[in-house]
Amino acid sequence: MKNVVVVGSQWGDEGKGKIVDWLSSEADVVIRFQGGHNAGHTLVIDGITYKLRLLPSGIVRKNKISIIGNGVVVDPWALLDEINEIKSKGIEISDKNLILSESANLILPFHREMDEIREDTAGKAKIGTTRRGIGPAYEDKVGRRSIRVMDLISEKNLDHRLETVLLHHNAIRKGLGKDMFHKNKLKKDLLEIAPKILKYSQPVWKKIDEFKRQGKKILFEGAQGILLDVDHGTYPFVTSSNTVASSAATGSGCGPNSINYVLGITKAYTTRVGEGPFPTELTNEIGEQLGHRGKEFGTVTSRKRRCGWFDGVLVRQTIKISGIDGIALTKLDVLDELEEINICIAYELEGKRIDYLPAAMDDQLKVKPVYKTFKGWMSPTKGIKKINDLPENAKIYIKELEKFIETKISSISTSPERNDTILIVDPFKV
C-alpha cells in the first residue's frame, strides 16, 4: 500500500486542507506531524465549512483514523475547543478515530505570553508570528524542559516538570520586568483537563507499525509550507519546526521507508502571511485582485495575505529540498480575469542572474525577479473537472509551469469545492 506525504511548496496557505480531504477518501489513516494551532486548514464539504487548526483533515470523514503526532506542539485547551467546535457540526470524535501522541509537547499559557511579549518588543525585527506560543513551546522541547502529554498522568511528575520549566521562564520574565508565573493555578487547570486529553493518548509509533502491518494507507499531513521550514525557509522569518516531507517520519515515529510518495501543494500564484522576503510580491491593483478573488485571509488569524506572481525559482528549489514527486496545483481559477500572467524564472542579485534563492536574508531582500509573461485566458475555469476543458492559454500556462519546476503536476484544483479537481495522477496508485 502507498503512503503519501502532503506538504506545502510555498509559504503555506496553498490549499492543503482541500487536497488532504480529497485524498483522505482513499486513505485509512491521516497523521498531522508538525506545527501547532498556528496553521489552519479550511474544508468545504457539502456546503459546510470546517476550519481545522490541530485536528487532521481526515477527522471530518467517517471510518478514518486521525493522529496528532509527536512532532506537533499541542495547546490542550485549544484542542478541546476545536474538538467541541467540530462535534457541534455533526462530526463524531472519540478515542476510536482520534489518537494523540503521548510524546507530544504542550503549549501552556506562559508560552503564549512569551510569544506576545517578544513580538510586541521586537519592533521592525518582529517575525509576524500568530502569537499562539508555538515558538516558545518548541524552544522548551529542544531545551528538554517541556511538559508532554504523558506528564499529565502523574501529579507528582507534573509538579516537578512545572518547577523546571517555570524556573527558566520566570528568570526571563523577571529580566523583562514582567510578573512571575505561578505554578499552582496552572497545575490545577492541567489536572482538571488531563482526563479529557489523556483519553486520546497512545504511543503513536506503535499504532503506525500496526497500521502498516495491516496494509492501511497512511496520509501524512504537513502544516505551513517548506519556505517556512526552520532550516530551509527564509530564516529568521520562519516557523519553529521542520515543514519538509522528511519530518513526517520524525514527527510521527516511523522510518523514511514508510513514505512512498511526496505531494507538494502549490498555489498558481504566491502568497505569504507575516513578515519576511517575498521577491514576486505585488503591491498594486493586480495584487489586490488576487487577494480579493482568492479570499486571501488567514484561517487562524484572519490576517490579510500578501500576494504575488508564481515564483518558479522558489517552487523548484523546495521541490528539490523536500523530494517532491508531484504537484497539486491549486486556485487556478483565481487567475481567470487576468490579461497577462507572469512566472518568475530567475533572480537578479547585484547585476548577476541566479537560479536559486540565497540563504542570507540580506540577499533575499535584494533579489529582483526575472519574469516570463504569458497571455491570460480571460474565461472561467471554476469547477472544470477535465483538463481538456480548460482554456487553451490555461493549458499553456500549466505546461510551461510544469516544465520549469521540473516536476509533474498530478492534479489541478479549480475551486474550493472538494470535487472541483482535475485528477491526472493518483498519488496512492503511482
Coordinates of C-alpha atoms in Angstrom, one line a residue:
M1 CA 0.0 0.0 0.0
K2 CA 1.2 3.5 -0.8
N3 CA 1.8 6.1 2.0
V4 CA 1.7 9.7 0.9
V5 CA 3.1 12.9 2.5
V6 CA 1.4 16.2 1.7
V7 CA 3.5 19.3 2.1
G8 CA 3.1 23.0 1.1
S9 CA 5.7 24.0 -1.5
Q10 CA 5.5 27.7 -0.8
W11 CA 4.9 29.8 2.4
G12 CA 1.8 27.9 3.4
D13 CA -1.8 28.6 2.6
E14 CA -1.6 26.6 -0.6
G15 CA -4.9 24.8 -0.1
K16 CA -3.6 21.7 1.6
G17 CA -6.8 21.2 3.6
K18 CA -8.9 20.6 0.5
I19 CA -6.3 18.3 -1.1
V20 CA -5.8 16.3 2.1
D21 CA -9.6 15.9 2.5
W22 CA -9.8 14.8 -1.1
L23 CA -7.1 12.3 -0.7
S24 CA -8.4 11.1 2.7
S25 CA -11.3 9.4 0.9
E26 CA -8.7 6.8 -0.2
A27 CA -6.6 6.9 3.0
D28 CA -7.3 4.9 6.1
V29 CA -5.2 7.0 8.5
V30 CA -4.4 10.7 8.4
I31 CA -1.4 12.0 10.5
R32 CA -0.5 15.5 11.4
F33 CA 3.3 15.5 12.1
Q34 CA 4.4 19.1 12.9
G35 CA 3.4 22.6 13.8
G36 CA 0.6 23.6 16.1
H37 CA -2.7 25.5 16.1
N38 CA -0.9 28.3 14.2
A39 CA -1.7 26.6 10.9
G40 CA -5.3 26.4 9.7
H41 CA -6.9 24.3 7.0
T42 CA -10.3 25.2 5.6
L43 CA -12.5 22.4 4.2
V44 CA -15.8 22.9 2.4
I45 CA -17.9 19.7 2.3
D46 CA -21.5 19.6 1.2
G47 CA -21.7 23.4 1.8
I48 CA -20.4 23.1 5.3
T49 CA -17.2 24.9 6.2
Y50 CA -14.8 23.3 8.7
K51 CA -11.8 25.3 10.0
L52 CA -9.2 23.0 11.4
R53 CA -6.1 24.0 13.3
L54 CA -4.8 21.0 15.2
L55 CA -7.1 18.2 14.1
P56 CA -6.0 16.4 10.9
S57 CA -8.3 16.9 7.9
G58 CA -9.4 13.3 8.0
I59 CA -11.4 13.9 11.1
V60 CA -14.4 15.1 9.1
R61 CA -14.7 11.7 7.3
K62 CA -16.3 8.6 8.6
N63 CA -14.2 5.5 9.2
K64 CA -10.9 7.3 9.1
I65 CA -8.3 7.4 11.9
S66 CA -6.8 10.8 12.7
I67 CA -3.5 11.1 14.5
I68 CA -1.7 14.1 16.1
G69 CA 1.9 13.1 16.1
N70 CA 4.8 13.7 18.5
G71 CA 6.2 16.4 16.2
V72 CA 3.1 18.6 16.9
V73 CA 3.0 21.1 19.8
V74 CA -0.4 21.0 21.4
D75 CA -2.3 23.6 23.3
P76 CA -4.6 21.3 25.3
W77 CA -7.4 23.9 25.7
A78 CA -7.3 24.8 22.1
L79 CA -7.5 21.1 21.1
L80 CA -10.6 20.6 23.3
D81 CA -12.2 23.7 22.0
E82 CA -11.6 22.5 18.4
I83 CA -13.0 19.1 19.2
N84 CA -16.2 20.6 20.6
E85 CA -16.5 23.0 17.6
I86 CA -16.2 20.2 15.1
K87 CA -18.6 18.0 17.1
S88 CA -21.2 20.8 17.0
K89 CA -21.2 20.4 13.2
G90 CA -22.3 16.8 13.5
I91 CA -18.9 15.1 13.3
E92 CA -18.2 12.2 15.7
I93 CA -14.9 12.4 17.6
S94 CA -13.8 9.8 20.1
D95 CA -10.7 7.8 21.1
K96 CA -11.7 5.4 18.3
N97 CA -11.0 7.9 15.5
L98 CA -8.6 10.4 17.2
I99 CA -5.2 9.5 18.6
L100 CA -2.8 11.9 20.3
S101 CA 0.8 11.0 20.7
E102 CA 1.8 10.6 24.4
S103 CA 5.1 12.3 23.4
A104 CA 3.6 15.5 22.0
N105 CA 4.7 18.6 23.8
L106 CA 2.2 21.0 25.3
I107 CA 1.8 24.7 24.7
L108 CA 1.0 26.4 28.0
P109 CA -0.2 29.9 28.9
F110 CA 3.3 31.3 29.6
H111 CA 4.3 30.2 26.0
R112 CA 1.6 32.3 24.5
E113 CA 2.5 35.3 26.8
M114 CA 6.2 35.0 25.8
D115 CA 5.3 34.9 22.1
E116 CA 3.3 38.1 22.6
I117 CA 6.0 39.8 24.6
R118 CA 8.6 39.1 22.0
E119 CA 6.5 40.3 19.1
D120 CA 5.5 43.5 20.9
T121 CA 9.0 44.4 21.8
A122 CA 10.7 43.4 18.5
G123 CA 9.7 46.5 16.5
K124 CA 10.9 46.2 12.9
A125 CA 12.5 42.9 13.7
K126 CA 9.2 41.1 14.5
I127 CA 8.7 37.8 12.8
G128 CA 5.0 38.1 12.3
T129 CA 4.1 35.0 14.4
T130 CA 0.5 34.0 15.1
R131 CA 1.1 34.7 18.9
R132 CA -0.1 31.2 19.7
G133 CA 3.0 30.2 21.7
I134 CA 4.4 27.8 19.1
G135 CA 8.0 29.0 19.0
P136 CA 8.5 29.2 22.8
A137 CA 7.0 25.7 23.2
Y138 CA 9.4 24.3 20.6
E139 CA 12.3 26.0 22.4
D140 CA 11.3 24.3 25.7
K141 CA 11.1 21.0 23.8
V142 CA 14.7 21.4 22.5
G143 CA 15.8 22.7 25.9
R144 CA 14.5 19.4 27.4
R145 CA 12.2 21.2 29.9
S146 CA 8.9 20.8 28.2
I147 CA 5.7 19.3 29.6
R148 CA 4.5 16.4 27.4
V149 CA 1.1 14.7 27.2
M150 CA 2.4 11.8 29.3
D151 CA 3.3 14.2 32.1
L152 CA -0.4 14.7 32.8
I153 CA -0.7 11.2 34.2
S154 CA 1.1 11.8 37.4
E155 CA 0.5 14.9 39.7
K156 CA 3.9 14.4 41.3
N157 CA 5.7 14.3 38.0
L158 CA 3.7 17.2 36.6
D159 CA 4.6 19.3 39.7
H160 CA 8.3 18.6 39.1
R161 CA 8.2 19.3 35.4
L162 CA 6.4 22.6 36.0
E163 CA 9.0 23.6 38.6
T164 CA 11.7 23.0 35.9
V165 CA 10.1 24.9 33.1
L166 CA 9.0 27.9 35.2
L167 CA 12.5 28.3 36.7
H168 CA 13.6 29.1 33.1
H169 CA 10.6 31.2 32.1
N170 CA 10.4 33.2 35.3
A171 CA 14.0 34.2 35.1
I172 CA 13.3 35.6 31.6
R173 CA 10.1 37.3 32.7
K174 CA 11.9 38.9 35.6
G175 CA 14.6 40.3 33.3
L176 CA 11.8 41.7 31.1
G177 CA 10.1 43.3 34.0
K178 CA 7.1 41.0 33.8
D179 CA 5.1 39.3 36.6
M180 CA 6.2 35.9 37.8
F181 CA 4.1 33.0 36.6
H182 CA 2.7 30.9 39.5
K183 CA 2.7 27.1 39.3
N184 CA -0.3 26.1 41.5
K185 CA -3.1 27.6 39.4
L186 CA -1.6 26.1 36.2
K187 CA -1.2 22.7 37.8
K188 CA -4.8 22.7 39.0
D189 CA -6.0 23.7 35.5
L190 CA -3.9 21.0 33.8
L191 CA -5.0 18.3 36.2
E192 CA -8.6 19.3 35.6
I193 CA -8.4 18.8 31.8
A194 CA -5.9 15.9 32.0
P195 CA -8.6 13.1 31.7
K196 CA -10.1 14.8 28.7
I197 CA -6.7 14.8 26.9
L198 CA -5.3 11.5 28.1
K199 CA -8.3 9.5 26.8
Y200 CA -6.9 10.2 23.3
S201 CA -3.3 9.4 24.2
Q202 CA -1.4 6.4 22.8
P203 CA 2.1 5.5 21.6
V204 CA 1.7 6.7 18.0
W205 CA 4.8 4.9 16.7
K206 CA 3.3 1.6 17.8
K207 CA -0.1 2.3 16.2
I208 CA 1.6 3.3 12.9
D209 CA 3.5 0.0 12.9
E210 CA 0.2 -1.9 13.4
F211 CA -1.4 0.0 10.6
K212 CA 1.5 -0.7 8.3
R213 CA 1.2 -4.4 9.1
Q214 CA -2.5 -4.3 8.3
G215 CA -1.8 -2.7 4.9
K216 CA -3.6 0.5 5.7
K217 CA -3.0 3.6 3.5
I218 CA -1.4 6.4 5.5
L219 CA -1.6 10.1 4.6
F220 CA 0.9 12.4 6.4
E221 CA -0.4 15.9 6.6
G222 CA 2.0 18.8 6.9
A223 CA 1.3 22.3 8.1
Q224 CA 2.6 25.6 6.8
G225 CA 5.0 25.4 3.8
I226 CA 8.6 24.5 3.1
L227 CA 9.6 28.1 2.8
L228 CA 8.7 28.4 6.5
D229 CA 10.9 25.5 7.4
V230 CA 13.3 26.4 10.3
D231 CA 16.3 25.1 8.4
H232 CA 15.3 25.6 4.7
G233 CA 13.0 28.6 4.8
T234 CA 13.5 32.3 4.7
Y235 CA 15.2 32.4 8.1
P236 CA 14.6 34.1 10.5
F237 CA 11.1 34.7 9.1
V238 CA 10.1 31.0 9.5
T239 CA 8.2 28.8 11.8
S240 CA 9.8 26.8 14.6
S241 CA 9.6 23.3 13.1
N242 CA 10.7 21.4 10.1
T243 CA 8.0 21.5 7.5
V244 CA 9.8 19.4 4.8
A245 CA 8.5 16.0 3.9
S246 CA 11.2 14.0 5.7
S247 CA 9.9 15.3 9.1
A248 CA 6.8 13.2 8.5
A249 CA 8.9 10.3 9.7
T250 CA 10.4 12.1 12.7
G251 CA 7.2 13.8 13.7
S252 CA 5.1 10.6 13.8
G253 CA 7.5 7.8 14.7
C254 CA 8.2 5.8 11.6
G255 CA 11.1 5.3 9.3
P256 CA 11.6 7.2 6.0
N257 CA 10.9 3.9 4.2
S258 CA 7.3 4.4 5.2
I259 CA 7.0 7.3 2.7
N260 CA 6.2 6.2 -0.8
Y261 CA 5.1 9.5 -2.5
V262 CA 5.5 13.2 -1.7
L263 CA 2.8 15.5 -2.9
G264 CA 3.6 19.2 -3.0
I265 CA 0.6 21.6 -2.8
T266 CA 1.3 24.6 -4.9
K267 CA -0.8 27.7 -5.5
A268 CA -1.0 29.0 -9.1
Y269 CA 0.3 32.3 -7.7
T270 CA 2.2 33.1 -4.5
T271 CA 1.0 34.3 -1.1
R272 CA 2.7 35.0 2.2
V273 CA 1.4 35.9 5.7
G274 CA 3.5 37.9 8.1
E275 CA 7.0 39.5 7.6
G276 CA 9.9 38.4 5.5
P277 CA 11.3 38.4 1.9
F278 CA 8.8 38.0 -1.0
P279 CA 10.6 38.5 -4.3
T280 CA 7.4 38.4 -6.5
E281 CA 5.1 40.4 -4.2
L282 CA 2.6 42.7 -6.0
T283 CA 1.6 45.8 -4.1
N284 CA -0.5 47.1 -7.0
E285 CA -4.1 46.5 -8.3
I286 CA -3.2 43.0 -9.5
G287 CA -2.0 42.0 -6.0
E288 CA -5.3 43.3 -4.6
Q289 CA -7.3 41.5 -7.3
L290 CA -5.5 38.2 -6.5
G291 CA -6.2 38.7 -2.8
H292 CA -9.9 39.5 -3.4
R293 CA -10.6 36.7 -5.8
G294 CA -8.6 34.2 -3.8
K295 CA -10.1 35.2 -0.5
E296 CA -6.6 35.5 0.9
F297 CA -7.2 35.8 4.6
G298 CA -5.6 33.5 7.2
T299 CA -7.8 30.7 8.6
V300 CA -6.3 31.1 12.1
T301 CA -5.6 34.9 12.3
S302 CA -7.8 36.4 9.6
R303 CA -4.7 38.4 8.6
K304 CA -4.6 39.6 5.0
R305 CA -2.1 37.6 2.9
R306 CA 0.5 39.3 0.7
C307 CA 0.0 38.3 -2.9
G308 CA 2.4 38.0 -5.9
W309 CA 3.2 36.1 -9.1
F310 CA 4.1 32.5 -9.2
D311 CA 7.7 32.1 -8.2
G312 CA 9.0 29.2 -10.2
V313 CA 12.5 29.6 -8.8
L314 CA 11.3 29.1 -5.2
V315 CA 9.0 26.2 -6.0
R316 CA 11.7 24.4 -8.0
Q317 CA 14.0 24.9 -5.0
T318 CA 11.5 23.5 -2.5
I319 CA 10.7 20.5 -4.7
K320 CA 14.4 19.5 -4.6
I321 CA 14.8 20.1 -0.9
S322 CA 11.7 18.1 0.1
G323 CA 11.9 15.4 -2.6
I324 CA 8.5 16.2 -4.1
D325 CA 7.3 13.7 -6.6
G326 CA 4.2 15.5 -7.9
I327 CA 2.5 18.9 -7.6
A328 CA -1.2 19.6 -6.8
L329 CA -1.8 23.0 -8.4
T330 CA -4.5 25.0 -6.6
K331 CA -6.5 28.1 -7.1
L332 CA -6.1 28.2 -10.9
D333 CA -9.5 29.9 -11.2
V334 CA -8.2 33.0 -9.3
L335 CA -6.2 33.9 -12.4
D336 CA -9.2 33.7 -14.8
E337 CA -9.6 37.5 -15.2
L338 CA -6.0 38.5 -15.8
E339 CA -5.0 39.6 -19.3
E340 CA -1.3 38.7 -18.7
I341 CA 0.3 36.4 -16.2
N342 CA 3.9 36.3 -15.1
I343 CA 6.1 33.4 -13.8
C344 CA 9.4 34.2 -12.1
I345 CA 12.1 32.2 -13.9
A346 CA 15.3 33.7 -12.3
Y347 CA 16.6 36.4 -10.0
E348 CA 19.0 39.2 -10.4
L349 CA 21.3 39.9 -7.5
E350 CA 23.7 42.9 -7.8
G351 CA 23.7 42.6 -11.5
K352 CA 24.2 38.8 -11.7
R353 CA 21.5 36.4 -12.8
I354 CA 21.0 33.5 -10.3
D355 CA 18.7 30.4 -10.4
Y356 CA 18.0 30.0 -6.6
L357 CA 17.1 32.0 -3.5
P358 CA 20.3 32.6 -1.5
A359 CA 20.3 31.7 2.2
A360 CA 21.3 35.2 3.6
M361 CA 18.3 37.4 4.4
D362 CA 20.0 40.5 3.1
D363 CA 20.4 38.8 -0.3
Q364 CA 16.8 37.5 -0.2
L365 CA 15.6 41.1 0.3
K366 CA 17.8 42.4 -2.6
V367 CA 16.9 39.8 -5.3
K368 CA 14.8 41.1 -8.2
P369 CA 12.5 38.7 -10.1
V370 CA 13.0 37.9 -13.8
Y371 CA 9.7 37.2 -15.4
K372 CA 8.3 35.2 -18.4
T373 CA 5.0 36.6 -19.5
F374 CA 2.0 34.6 -20.7
K375 CA -1.3 35.6 -22.2
G376 CA -4.2 35.1 -19.8
W377 CA -7.3 33.0 -20.8
M378 CA -9.9 35.6 -19.7
S379 CA -12.6 32.9 -19.3
P380 CA -13.8 30.9 -16.3
T381 CA -12.1 27.7 -15.2
K382 CA -14.0 27.4 -11.9
G383 CA -15.5 23.9 -11.5
I384 CA -13.8 22.4 -14.5
K385 CA -13.0 18.7 -13.9
K386 CA -11.3 17.6 -17.2
I387 CA -8.0 19.0 -18.4
N388 CA -9.2 19.1 -22.0
D389 CA -12.0 21.5 -21.0
L390 CA -9.5 24.1 -19.8
P391 CA -9.0 27.2 -22.0
E392 CA -6.0 26.9 -24.3
N393 CA -4.0 29.6 -22.7
A394 CA -4.5 28.0 -19.3
K395 CA -3.1 24.7 -20.7
I396 CA -0.1 26.6 -22.0
Y397 CA 0.5 28.2 -18.6
I398 CA 0.2 24.9 -16.8
K399 CA 2.5 23.1 -19.2
E400 CA 5.2 25.9 -19.0
L401 CA 5.0 25.9 -15.2
E402 CA 5.4 22.1 -15.1
K403 CA 8.4 22.3 -17.4
F404 CA 10.1 24.9 -15.4
I405 CA 9.7 23.4 -12.0
E406 CA 10.8 20.0 -13.4
T407 CA 8.0 18.1 -11.7
K408 CA 4.8 16.6 -12.9
I409 CA 1.5 18.2 -12.0
S410 CA -0.6 15.4 -10.6
S411 CA -3.9 17.4 -10.1
I412 CA -5.4 20.8 -10.6
S413 CA -7.9 22.5 -8.3
T414 CA -10.4 24.8 -9.9
S415 CA -12.5 25.8 -6.8
P416 CA -12.6 25.3 -3.0
E417 CA -15.1 22.5 -3.5
R418 CA -13.7 19.1 -3.0
N419 CA -15.0 17.6 -6.3
D420 CA -13.8 20.5 -8.4
T421 CA -10.4 18.8 -9.1
I422 CA -8.8 17.6 -12.2
L423 CA -7.0 14.3 -11.4
I424 CA -4.0 13.5 -13.5
V425 CA -2.1 11.1 -11.2
D426 CA -3.4 9.4 -8.1
P427 CA -0.6 9.6 -5.5
F428 CA -1.9 6.4 -3.9
K429 CA -1.6 4.4 -7.2
V430 CA 1.6 5.6 -8.7

